[in-house]
PDB file of C-alpha atoms and ligand atoms in Angstrom:
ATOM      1  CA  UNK A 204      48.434 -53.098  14.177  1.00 49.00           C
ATOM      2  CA  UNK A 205      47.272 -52.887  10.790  1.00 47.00           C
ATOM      3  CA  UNK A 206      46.173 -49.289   9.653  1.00 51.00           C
ATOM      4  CA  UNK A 207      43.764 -49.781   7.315  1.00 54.00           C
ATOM      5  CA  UNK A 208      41.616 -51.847   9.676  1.00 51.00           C
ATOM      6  CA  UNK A 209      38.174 -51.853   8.296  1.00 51.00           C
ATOM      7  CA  UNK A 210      37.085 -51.342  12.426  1.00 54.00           C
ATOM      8  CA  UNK A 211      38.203 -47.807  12.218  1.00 53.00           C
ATOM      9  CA  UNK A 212      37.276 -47.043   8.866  1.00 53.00           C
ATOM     10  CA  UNK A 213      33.513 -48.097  10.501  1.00 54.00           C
ATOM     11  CA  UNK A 214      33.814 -45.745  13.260  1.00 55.00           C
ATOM     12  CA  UNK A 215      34.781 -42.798  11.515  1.00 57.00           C
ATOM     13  CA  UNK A 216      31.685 -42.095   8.915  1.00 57.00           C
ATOM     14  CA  UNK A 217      29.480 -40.505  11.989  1.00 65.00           C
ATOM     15  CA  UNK A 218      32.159 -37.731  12.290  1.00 67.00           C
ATOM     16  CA  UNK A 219      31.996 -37.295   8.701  1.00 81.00           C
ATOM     17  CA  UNK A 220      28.579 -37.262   8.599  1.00 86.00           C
ATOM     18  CA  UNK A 221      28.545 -34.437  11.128  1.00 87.00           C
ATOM     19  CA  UNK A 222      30.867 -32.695   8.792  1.00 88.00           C
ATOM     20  CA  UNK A 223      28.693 -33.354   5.923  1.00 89.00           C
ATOM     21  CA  UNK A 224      25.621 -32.204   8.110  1.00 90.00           C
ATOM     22  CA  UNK A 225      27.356 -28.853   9.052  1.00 91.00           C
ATOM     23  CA  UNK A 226      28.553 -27.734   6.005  1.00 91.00           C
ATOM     24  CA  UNK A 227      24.862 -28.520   4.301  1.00 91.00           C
ATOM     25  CA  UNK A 228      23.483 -26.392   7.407  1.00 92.00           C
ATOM     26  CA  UNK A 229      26.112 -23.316   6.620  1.00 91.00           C
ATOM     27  CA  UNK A 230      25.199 -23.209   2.895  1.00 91.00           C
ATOM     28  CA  UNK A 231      21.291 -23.868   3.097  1.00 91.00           C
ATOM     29  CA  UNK A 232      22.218 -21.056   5.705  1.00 91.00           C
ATOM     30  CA  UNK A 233      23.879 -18.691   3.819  1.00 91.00           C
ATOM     31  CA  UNK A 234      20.973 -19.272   0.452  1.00 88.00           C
ATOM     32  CA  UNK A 235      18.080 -18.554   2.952  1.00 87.00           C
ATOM     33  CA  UNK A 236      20.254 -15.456   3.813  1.00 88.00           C
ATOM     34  CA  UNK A 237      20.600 -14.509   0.476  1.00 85.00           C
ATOM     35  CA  UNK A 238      17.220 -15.039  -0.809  1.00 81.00           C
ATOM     36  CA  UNK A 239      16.433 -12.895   2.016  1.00 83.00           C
ATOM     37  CA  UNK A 240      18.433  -9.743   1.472  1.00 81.00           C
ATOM     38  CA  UNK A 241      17.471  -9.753  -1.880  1.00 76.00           C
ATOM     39  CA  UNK A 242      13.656 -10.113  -0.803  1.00 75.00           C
ATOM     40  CA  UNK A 243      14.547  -7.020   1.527  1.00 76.00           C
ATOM     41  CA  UNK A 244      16.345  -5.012  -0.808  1.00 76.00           C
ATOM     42  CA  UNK A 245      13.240  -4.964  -3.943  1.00 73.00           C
ATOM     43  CA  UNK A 246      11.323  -4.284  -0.745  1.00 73.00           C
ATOM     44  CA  UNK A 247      13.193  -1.091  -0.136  1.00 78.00           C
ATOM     45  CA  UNK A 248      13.800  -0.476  -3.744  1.00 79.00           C
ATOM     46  CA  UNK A 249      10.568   1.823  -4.101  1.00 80.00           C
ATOM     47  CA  UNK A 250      12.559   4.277  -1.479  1.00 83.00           C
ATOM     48  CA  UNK A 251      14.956   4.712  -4.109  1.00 78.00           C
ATOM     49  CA  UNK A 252      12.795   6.212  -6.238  1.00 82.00           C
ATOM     50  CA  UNK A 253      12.987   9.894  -6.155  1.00 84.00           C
ATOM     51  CA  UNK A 254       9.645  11.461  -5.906  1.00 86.00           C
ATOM     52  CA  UNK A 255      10.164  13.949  -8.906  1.00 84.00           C
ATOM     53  CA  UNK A 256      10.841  10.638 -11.084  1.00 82.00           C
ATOM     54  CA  UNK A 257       7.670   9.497  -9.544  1.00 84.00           C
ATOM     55  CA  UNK A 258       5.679  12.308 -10.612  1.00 86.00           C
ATOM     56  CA  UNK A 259       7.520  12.092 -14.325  1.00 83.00           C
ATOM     57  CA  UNK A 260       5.985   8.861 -14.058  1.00 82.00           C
ATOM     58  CA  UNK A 261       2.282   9.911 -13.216  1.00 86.00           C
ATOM     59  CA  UNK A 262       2.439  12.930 -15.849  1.00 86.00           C
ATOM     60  CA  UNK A 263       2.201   9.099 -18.323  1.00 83.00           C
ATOM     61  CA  UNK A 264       0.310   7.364 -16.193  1.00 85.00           C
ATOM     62  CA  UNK A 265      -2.698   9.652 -14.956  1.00 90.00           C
ATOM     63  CA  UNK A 266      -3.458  10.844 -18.592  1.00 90.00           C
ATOM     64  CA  UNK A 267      -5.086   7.430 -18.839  1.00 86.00           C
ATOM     65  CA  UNK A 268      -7.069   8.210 -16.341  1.00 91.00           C
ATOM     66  CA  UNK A 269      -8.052  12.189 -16.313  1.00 93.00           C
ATOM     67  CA  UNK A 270      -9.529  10.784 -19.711  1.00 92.00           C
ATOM     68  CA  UNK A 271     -12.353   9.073 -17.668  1.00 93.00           C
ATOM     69  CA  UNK A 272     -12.145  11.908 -15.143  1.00 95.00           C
ATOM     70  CA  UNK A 273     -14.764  14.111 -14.381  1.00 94.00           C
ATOM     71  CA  UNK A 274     -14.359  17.922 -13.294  1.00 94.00           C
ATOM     72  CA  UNK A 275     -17.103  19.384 -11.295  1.00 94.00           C
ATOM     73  CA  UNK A 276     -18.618  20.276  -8.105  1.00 96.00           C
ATOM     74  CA  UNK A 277     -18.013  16.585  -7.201  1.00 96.00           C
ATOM     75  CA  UNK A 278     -14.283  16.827  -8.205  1.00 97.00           C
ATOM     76  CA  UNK A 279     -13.675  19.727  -6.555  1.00 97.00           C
ATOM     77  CA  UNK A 280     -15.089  18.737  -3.054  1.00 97.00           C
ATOM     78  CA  UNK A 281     -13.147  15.709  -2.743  1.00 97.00           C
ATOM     79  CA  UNK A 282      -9.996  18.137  -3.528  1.00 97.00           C
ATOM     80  CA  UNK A 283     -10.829  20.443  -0.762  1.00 97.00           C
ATOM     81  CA  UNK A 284     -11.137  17.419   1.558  1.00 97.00           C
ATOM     82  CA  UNK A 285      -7.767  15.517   0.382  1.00 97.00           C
ATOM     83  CA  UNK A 286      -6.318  19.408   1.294  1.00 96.00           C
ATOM     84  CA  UNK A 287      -7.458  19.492   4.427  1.00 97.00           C
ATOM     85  CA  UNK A 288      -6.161  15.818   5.090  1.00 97.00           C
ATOM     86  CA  UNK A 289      -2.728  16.725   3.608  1.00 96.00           C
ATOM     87  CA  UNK A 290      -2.760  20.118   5.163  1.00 95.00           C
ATOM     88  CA  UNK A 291      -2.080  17.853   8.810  1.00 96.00           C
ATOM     89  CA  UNK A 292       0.535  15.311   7.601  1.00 95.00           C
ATOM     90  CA  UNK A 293       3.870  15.752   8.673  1.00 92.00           C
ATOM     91  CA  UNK A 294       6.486  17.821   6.463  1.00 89.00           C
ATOM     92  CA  UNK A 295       8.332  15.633   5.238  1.00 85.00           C
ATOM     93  CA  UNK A 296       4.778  13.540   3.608  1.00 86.00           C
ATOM     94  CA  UNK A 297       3.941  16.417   1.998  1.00 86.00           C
ATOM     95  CA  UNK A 298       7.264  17.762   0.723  1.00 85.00           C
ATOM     96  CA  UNK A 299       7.104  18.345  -2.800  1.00 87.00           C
ATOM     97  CA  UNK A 300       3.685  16.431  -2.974  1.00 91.00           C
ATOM     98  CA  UNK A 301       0.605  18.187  -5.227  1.00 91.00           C
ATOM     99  CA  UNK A 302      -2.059  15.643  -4.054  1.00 95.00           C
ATOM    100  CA  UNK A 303      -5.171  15.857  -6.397  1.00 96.00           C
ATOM    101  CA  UNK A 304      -8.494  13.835  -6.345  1.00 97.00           C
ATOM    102  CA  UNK A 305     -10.040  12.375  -9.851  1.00 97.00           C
ATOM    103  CA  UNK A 306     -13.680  11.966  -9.654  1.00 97.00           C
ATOM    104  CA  UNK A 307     -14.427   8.861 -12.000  1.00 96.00           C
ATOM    105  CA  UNK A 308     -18.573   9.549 -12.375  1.00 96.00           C
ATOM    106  CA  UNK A 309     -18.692   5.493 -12.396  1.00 94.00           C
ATOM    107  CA  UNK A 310     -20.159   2.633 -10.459  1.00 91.00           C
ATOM    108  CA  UNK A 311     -17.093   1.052  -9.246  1.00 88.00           C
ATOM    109  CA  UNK A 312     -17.044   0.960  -5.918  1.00 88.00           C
ATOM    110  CA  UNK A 313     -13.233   1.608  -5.771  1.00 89.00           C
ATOM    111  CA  UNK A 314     -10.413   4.219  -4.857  1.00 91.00           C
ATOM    112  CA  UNK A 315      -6.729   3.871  -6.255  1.00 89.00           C
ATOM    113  CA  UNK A 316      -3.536   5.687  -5.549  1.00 90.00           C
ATOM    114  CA  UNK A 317      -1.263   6.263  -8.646  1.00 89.00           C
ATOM    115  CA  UNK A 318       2.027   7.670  -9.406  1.00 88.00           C
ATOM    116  CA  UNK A 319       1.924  11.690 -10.157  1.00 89.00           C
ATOM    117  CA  UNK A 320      -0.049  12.131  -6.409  1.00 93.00           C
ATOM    118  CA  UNK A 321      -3.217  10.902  -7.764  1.00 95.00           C
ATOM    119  CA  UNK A 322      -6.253   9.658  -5.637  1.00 96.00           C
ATOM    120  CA  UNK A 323      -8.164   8.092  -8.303  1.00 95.00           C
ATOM    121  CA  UNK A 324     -12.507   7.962  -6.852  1.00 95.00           C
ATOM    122  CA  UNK A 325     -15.095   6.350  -8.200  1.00 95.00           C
ATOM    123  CA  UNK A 326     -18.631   7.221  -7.747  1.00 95.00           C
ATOM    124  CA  UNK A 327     -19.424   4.203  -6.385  1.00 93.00           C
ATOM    125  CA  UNK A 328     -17.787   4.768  -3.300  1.00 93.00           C
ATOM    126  CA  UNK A 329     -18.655   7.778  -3.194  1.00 95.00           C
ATOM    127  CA  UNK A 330     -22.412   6.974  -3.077  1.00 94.00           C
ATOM    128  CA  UNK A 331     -21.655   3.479  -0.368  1.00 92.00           C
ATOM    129  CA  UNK A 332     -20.150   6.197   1.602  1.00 94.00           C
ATOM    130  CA  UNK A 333     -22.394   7.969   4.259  1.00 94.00           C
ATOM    131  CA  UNK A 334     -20.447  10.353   6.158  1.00 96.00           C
ATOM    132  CA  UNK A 335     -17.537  13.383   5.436  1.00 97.00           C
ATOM    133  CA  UNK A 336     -15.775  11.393   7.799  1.00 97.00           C
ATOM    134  CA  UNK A 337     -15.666   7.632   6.295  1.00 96.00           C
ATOM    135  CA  UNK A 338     -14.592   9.054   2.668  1.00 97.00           C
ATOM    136  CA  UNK A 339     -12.005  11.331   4.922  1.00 97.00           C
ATOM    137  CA  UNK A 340     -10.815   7.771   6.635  1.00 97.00           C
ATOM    138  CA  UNK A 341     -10.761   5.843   2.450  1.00 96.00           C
ATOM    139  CA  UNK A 342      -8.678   8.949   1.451  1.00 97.00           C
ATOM    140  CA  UNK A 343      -5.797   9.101   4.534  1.00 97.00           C
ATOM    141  CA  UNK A 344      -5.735   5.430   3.949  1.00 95.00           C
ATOM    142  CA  UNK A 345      -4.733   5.878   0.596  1.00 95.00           C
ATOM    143  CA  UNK A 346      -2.832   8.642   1.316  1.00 96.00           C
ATOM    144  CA  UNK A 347      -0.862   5.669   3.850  1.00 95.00           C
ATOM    145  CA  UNK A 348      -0.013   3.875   0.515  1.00 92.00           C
ATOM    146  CA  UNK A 349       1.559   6.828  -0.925  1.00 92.00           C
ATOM    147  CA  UNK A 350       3.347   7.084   2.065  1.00 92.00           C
ATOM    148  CA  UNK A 351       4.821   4.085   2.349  1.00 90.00           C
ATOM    149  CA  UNK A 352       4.925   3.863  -1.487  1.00 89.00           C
ATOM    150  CA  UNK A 353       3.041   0.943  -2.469  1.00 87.00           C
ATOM    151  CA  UNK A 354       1.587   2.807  -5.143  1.00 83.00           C
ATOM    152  CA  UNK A 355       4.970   2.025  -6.600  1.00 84.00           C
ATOM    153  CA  UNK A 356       5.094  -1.343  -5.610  1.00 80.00           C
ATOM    154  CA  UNK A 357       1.526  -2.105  -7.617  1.00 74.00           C
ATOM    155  CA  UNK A 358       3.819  -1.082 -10.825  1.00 76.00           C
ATOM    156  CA  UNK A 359       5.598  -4.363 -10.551  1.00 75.00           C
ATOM    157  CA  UNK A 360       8.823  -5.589  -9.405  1.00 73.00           C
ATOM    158  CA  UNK A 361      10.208  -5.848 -13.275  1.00 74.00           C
ATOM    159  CA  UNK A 362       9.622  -2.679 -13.664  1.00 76.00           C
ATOM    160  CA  UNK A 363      10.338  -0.835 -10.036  1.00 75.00           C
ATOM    161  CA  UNK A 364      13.706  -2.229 -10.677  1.00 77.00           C
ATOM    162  CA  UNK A 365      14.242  -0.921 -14.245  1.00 78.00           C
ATOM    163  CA  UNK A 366      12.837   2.648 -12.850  1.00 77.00           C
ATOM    164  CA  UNK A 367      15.032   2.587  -9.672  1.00 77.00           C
ATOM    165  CA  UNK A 368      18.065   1.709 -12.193  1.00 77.00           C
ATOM    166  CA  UNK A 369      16.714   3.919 -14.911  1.00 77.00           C
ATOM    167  CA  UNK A 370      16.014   6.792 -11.906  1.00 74.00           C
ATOM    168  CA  UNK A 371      20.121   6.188 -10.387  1.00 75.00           C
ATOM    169  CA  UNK A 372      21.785   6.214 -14.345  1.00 76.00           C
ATOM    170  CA  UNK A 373      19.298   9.433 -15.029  1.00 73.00           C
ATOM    171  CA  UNK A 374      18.067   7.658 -18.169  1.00 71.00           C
ATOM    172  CA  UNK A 375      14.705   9.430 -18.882  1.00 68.00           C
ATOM    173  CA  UNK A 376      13.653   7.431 -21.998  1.00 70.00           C
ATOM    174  CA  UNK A 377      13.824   4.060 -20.202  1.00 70.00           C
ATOM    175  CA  UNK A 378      11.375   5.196 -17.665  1.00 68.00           C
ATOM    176  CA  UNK A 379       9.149   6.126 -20.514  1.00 69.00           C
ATOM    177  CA  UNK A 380       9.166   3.287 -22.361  1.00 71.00           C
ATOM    178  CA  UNK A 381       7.867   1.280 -18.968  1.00 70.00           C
ATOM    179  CA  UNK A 382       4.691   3.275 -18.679  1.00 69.00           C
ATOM    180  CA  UNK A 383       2.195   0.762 -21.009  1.00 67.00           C
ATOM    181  CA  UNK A 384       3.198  -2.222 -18.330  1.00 68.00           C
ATOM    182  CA  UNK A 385       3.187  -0.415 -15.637  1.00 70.00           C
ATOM    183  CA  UNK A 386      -0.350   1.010 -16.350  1.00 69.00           C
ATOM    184  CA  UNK A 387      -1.304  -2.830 -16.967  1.00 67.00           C
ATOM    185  CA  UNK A 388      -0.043  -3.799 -13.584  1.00 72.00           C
ATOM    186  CA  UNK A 389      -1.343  -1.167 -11.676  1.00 70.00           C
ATOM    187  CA  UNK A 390      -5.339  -1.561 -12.682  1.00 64.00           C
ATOM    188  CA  UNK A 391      -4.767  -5.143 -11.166  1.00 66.00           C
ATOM    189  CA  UNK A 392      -2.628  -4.733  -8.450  1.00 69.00           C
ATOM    190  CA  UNK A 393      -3.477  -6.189  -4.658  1.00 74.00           C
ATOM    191  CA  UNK A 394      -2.392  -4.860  -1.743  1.00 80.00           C
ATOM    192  CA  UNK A 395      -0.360  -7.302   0.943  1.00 81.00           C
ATOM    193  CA  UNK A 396      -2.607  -7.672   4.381  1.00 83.00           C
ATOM    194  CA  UNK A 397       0.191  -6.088   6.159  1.00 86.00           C
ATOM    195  CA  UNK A 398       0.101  -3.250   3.469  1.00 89.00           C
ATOM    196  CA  UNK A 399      -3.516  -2.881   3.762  1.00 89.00           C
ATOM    197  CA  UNK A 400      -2.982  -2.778   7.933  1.00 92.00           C
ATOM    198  CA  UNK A 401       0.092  -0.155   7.313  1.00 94.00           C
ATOM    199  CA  UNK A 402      -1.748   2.331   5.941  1.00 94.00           C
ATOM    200  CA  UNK A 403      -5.503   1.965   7.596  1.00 95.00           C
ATOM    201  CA  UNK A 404      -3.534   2.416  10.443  1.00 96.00           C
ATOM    202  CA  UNK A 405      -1.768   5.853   8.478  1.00 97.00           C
ATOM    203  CA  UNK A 406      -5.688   6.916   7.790  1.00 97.00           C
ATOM    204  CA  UNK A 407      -6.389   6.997  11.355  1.00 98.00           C
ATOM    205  CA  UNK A 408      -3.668   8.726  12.640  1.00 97.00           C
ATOM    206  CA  UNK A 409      -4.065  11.347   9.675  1.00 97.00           C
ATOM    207  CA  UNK A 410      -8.203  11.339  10.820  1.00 98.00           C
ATOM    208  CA  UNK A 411      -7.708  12.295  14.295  1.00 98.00           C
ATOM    209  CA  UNK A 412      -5.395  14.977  13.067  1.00 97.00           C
ATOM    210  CA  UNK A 413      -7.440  16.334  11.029  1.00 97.00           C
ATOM    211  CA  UNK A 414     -10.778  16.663  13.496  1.00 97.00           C
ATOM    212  CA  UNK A 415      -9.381  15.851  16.853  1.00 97.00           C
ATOM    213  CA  UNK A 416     -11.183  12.571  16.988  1.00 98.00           C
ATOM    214  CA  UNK A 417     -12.306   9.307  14.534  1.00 97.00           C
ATOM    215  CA  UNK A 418     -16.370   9.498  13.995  1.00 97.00           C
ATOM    216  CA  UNK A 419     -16.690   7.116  11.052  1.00 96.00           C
ATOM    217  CA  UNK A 420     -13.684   5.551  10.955  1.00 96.00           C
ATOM    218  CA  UNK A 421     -14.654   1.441  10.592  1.00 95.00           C
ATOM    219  CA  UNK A 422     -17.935   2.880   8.670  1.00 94.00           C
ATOM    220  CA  UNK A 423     -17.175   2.058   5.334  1.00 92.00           C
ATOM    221  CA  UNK A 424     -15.024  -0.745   6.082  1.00 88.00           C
ATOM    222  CA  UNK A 425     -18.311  -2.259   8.282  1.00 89.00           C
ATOM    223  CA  UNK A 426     -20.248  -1.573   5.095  1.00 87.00           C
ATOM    224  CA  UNK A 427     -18.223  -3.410   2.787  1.00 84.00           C
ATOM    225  CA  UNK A 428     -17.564  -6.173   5.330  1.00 82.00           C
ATOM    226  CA  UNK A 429     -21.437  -7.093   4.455  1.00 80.00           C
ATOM    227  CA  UNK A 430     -21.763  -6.844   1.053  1.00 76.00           C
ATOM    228  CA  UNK A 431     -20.507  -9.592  -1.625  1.00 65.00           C
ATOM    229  CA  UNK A 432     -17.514  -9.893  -2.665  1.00 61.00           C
ATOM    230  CA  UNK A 433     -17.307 -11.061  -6.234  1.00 54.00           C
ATOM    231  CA  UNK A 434     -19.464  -7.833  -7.334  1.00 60.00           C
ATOM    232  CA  UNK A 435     -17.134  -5.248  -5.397  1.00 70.00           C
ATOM    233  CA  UNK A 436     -13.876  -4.157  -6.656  1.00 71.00           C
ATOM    234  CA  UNK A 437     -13.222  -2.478  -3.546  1.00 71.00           C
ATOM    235  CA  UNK A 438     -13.224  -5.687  -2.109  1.00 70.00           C
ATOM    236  CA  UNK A 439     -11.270  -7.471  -4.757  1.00 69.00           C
ATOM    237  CA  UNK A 440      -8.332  -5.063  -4.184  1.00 67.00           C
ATOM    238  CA  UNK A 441      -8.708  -5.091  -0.463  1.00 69.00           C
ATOM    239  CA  UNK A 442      -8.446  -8.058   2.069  1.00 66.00           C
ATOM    240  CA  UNK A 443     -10.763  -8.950   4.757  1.00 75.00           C
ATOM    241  CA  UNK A 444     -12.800  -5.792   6.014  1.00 82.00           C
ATOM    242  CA  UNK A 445     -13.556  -7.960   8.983  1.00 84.00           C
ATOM    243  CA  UNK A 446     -10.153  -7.684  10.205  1.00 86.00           C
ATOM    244  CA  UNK A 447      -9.532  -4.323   9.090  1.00 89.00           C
ATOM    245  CA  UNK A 448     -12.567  -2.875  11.475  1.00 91.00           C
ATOM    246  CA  UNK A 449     -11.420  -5.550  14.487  1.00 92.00           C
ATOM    247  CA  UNK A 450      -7.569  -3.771  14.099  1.00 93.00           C
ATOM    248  CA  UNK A 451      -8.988  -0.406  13.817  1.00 95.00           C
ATOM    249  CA  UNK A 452     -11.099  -0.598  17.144  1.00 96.00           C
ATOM    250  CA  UNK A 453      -8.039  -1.948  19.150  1.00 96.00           C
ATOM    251  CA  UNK A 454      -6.055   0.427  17.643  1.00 97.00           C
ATOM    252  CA  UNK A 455      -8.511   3.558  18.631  1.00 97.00           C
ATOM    253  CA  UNK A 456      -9.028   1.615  21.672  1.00 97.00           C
ATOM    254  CA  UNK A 457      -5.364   1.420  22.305  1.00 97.00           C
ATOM    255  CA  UNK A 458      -4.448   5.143  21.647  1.00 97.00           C
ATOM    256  CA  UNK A 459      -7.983   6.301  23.374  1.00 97.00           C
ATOM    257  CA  UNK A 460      -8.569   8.544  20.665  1.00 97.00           C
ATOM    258  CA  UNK A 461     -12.137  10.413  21.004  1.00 97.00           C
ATOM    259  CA  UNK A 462     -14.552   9.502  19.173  1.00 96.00           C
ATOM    260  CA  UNK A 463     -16.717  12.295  18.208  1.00 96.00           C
ATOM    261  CA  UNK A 464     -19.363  13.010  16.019  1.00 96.00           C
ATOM    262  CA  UNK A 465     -19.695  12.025  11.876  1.00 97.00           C
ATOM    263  CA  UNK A 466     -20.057  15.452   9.722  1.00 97.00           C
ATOM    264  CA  UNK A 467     -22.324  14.898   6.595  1.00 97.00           C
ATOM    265  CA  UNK A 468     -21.391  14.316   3.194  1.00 96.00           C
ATOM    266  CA  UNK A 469     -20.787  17.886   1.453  1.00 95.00           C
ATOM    267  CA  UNK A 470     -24.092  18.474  -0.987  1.00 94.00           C
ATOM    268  CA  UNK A 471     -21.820  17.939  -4.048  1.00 95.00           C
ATOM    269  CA  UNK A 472     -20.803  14.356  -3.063  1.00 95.00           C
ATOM    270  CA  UNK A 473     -24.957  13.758  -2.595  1.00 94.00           C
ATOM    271  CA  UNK A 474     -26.122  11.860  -5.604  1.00 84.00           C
TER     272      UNK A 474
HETATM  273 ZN1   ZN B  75      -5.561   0.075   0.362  1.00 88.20          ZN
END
């Protein structure tokens, strides 16, 4: 019997093969893995970020801002509505929170949470909007970003993971020197579908606590959903209000909430 027969040698590359094929499986396996915990821990990286290193934060970024701020009647209304939103979220949302409203007296039809507990309003969706109600729905939905802190997550990965590092080694001076980026990145930053569903879904919650029912709560999304899109940053920012309104409805549909009746706009908000 000769034991380097080429016979055998033919039979045995489909166990080796299988071999081969395993061991390719296990390490494409483990990369996927990888890649994935990493994807989930910058995911959960904004949770590492203290809130008072958050507001340090906002005290660089919302100068920028409060510079094209205006105070007034207008201002102050939309601070005594954000109160009475944040007055009904749970503890532990408003814990050590100092939510505040900038009224932007320009035609943007936009809204934009910041670092520092900043609502950031522009007039132009102020005026779109036609009831208390549907600017009380656009505020606890961007009260929902703050919540689940994408306000962060519009900074940037880059720099969310220099803060969080920054935040953990107590290195002040490193945060500061991120603000000009992050400032960049956040005037430009879009909001995931699932984000956007998230914290529409936070608005509504925070809406029916607040009156005891949801008047007004697809309004402005219905609006939006017919106007163009190219000419409304709103829109730009925000996916599909189609699909917003359709997950809205099940949703109120779903928890039978009440749906009551729309409150005007307060005369300061009436331009
Ligand atoms: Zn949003």
């Amino acid at each position: 019997m000769s034991y380097h027969s080429p016979r055998r040698d033919d039979r045995n590359p489909p166990a080796n093969n299988r071999q081969l094929l395993t061991l390719l499986a296990l390490f494409l396996g483990s990369l996927f893995a990888v890649i994935w915990g990493f994807g989930l821990l910058l995911n959960n990286l904004v949770y590492w970020i203290p809130v008072s290193v958050e507001q340090r934060l906002g005290q660089l970024i919302v100068p920028a801002y409060e510079a094209e701020a205006k105070d007034g009647p207008a201002q102050s209304s939309l601070n005594q509505l954000l109160d009475r939103l944040q007055s009904n979220l749970d503890p532990e949302q408003s814990q050590d929170r100092n939510y505040q409203v900038l009224y932007v007296p320009k035609p943007t039809v936009n809204a934009l949470a910041i670092p520092g507990d900043t609502i950031v309003l522009y007039r132009g969706l102020i005026e779109a909007a036609e009831s208390e109600n549907e600017l009380m729905m656009v505020l606890g939905h961007e009260l929902g970003h703050f919540a689940n802190r994408d306000h962060l997550r519009g900074l940037g990965q880059n720099i969310i993971v220099r803060v969080a590092i920054a935040s953990v080694i107590g290195n002040n001076g490193a945060i500061e020197a991120l603000i000009g980026g992050a400032i960049a990145n956040l005037s430009q930053s879009h909001y995931s579908q699932s984000q956007e569903k998230q914290a529409d879904r936070f608005g509504l919650t925070l809406l029916n606590k607040t009156y005891g029912y949801v008047a007004g709560a697809t309004d402005f999304f219905e609006r939006m959903a017919k106007k163009e899109r190219a000419n409304i940053a709103f829109l730009s920012t925000h996916p599909a209000p189609k699909d917003r309104v359709k997950n809205l409805e099940k949703l109120i549909e779903e928890r039978k909430y009440e749906i009551g009746k729309r409150s005007p706009l307060p005369e300061s908000l009436l331009f």
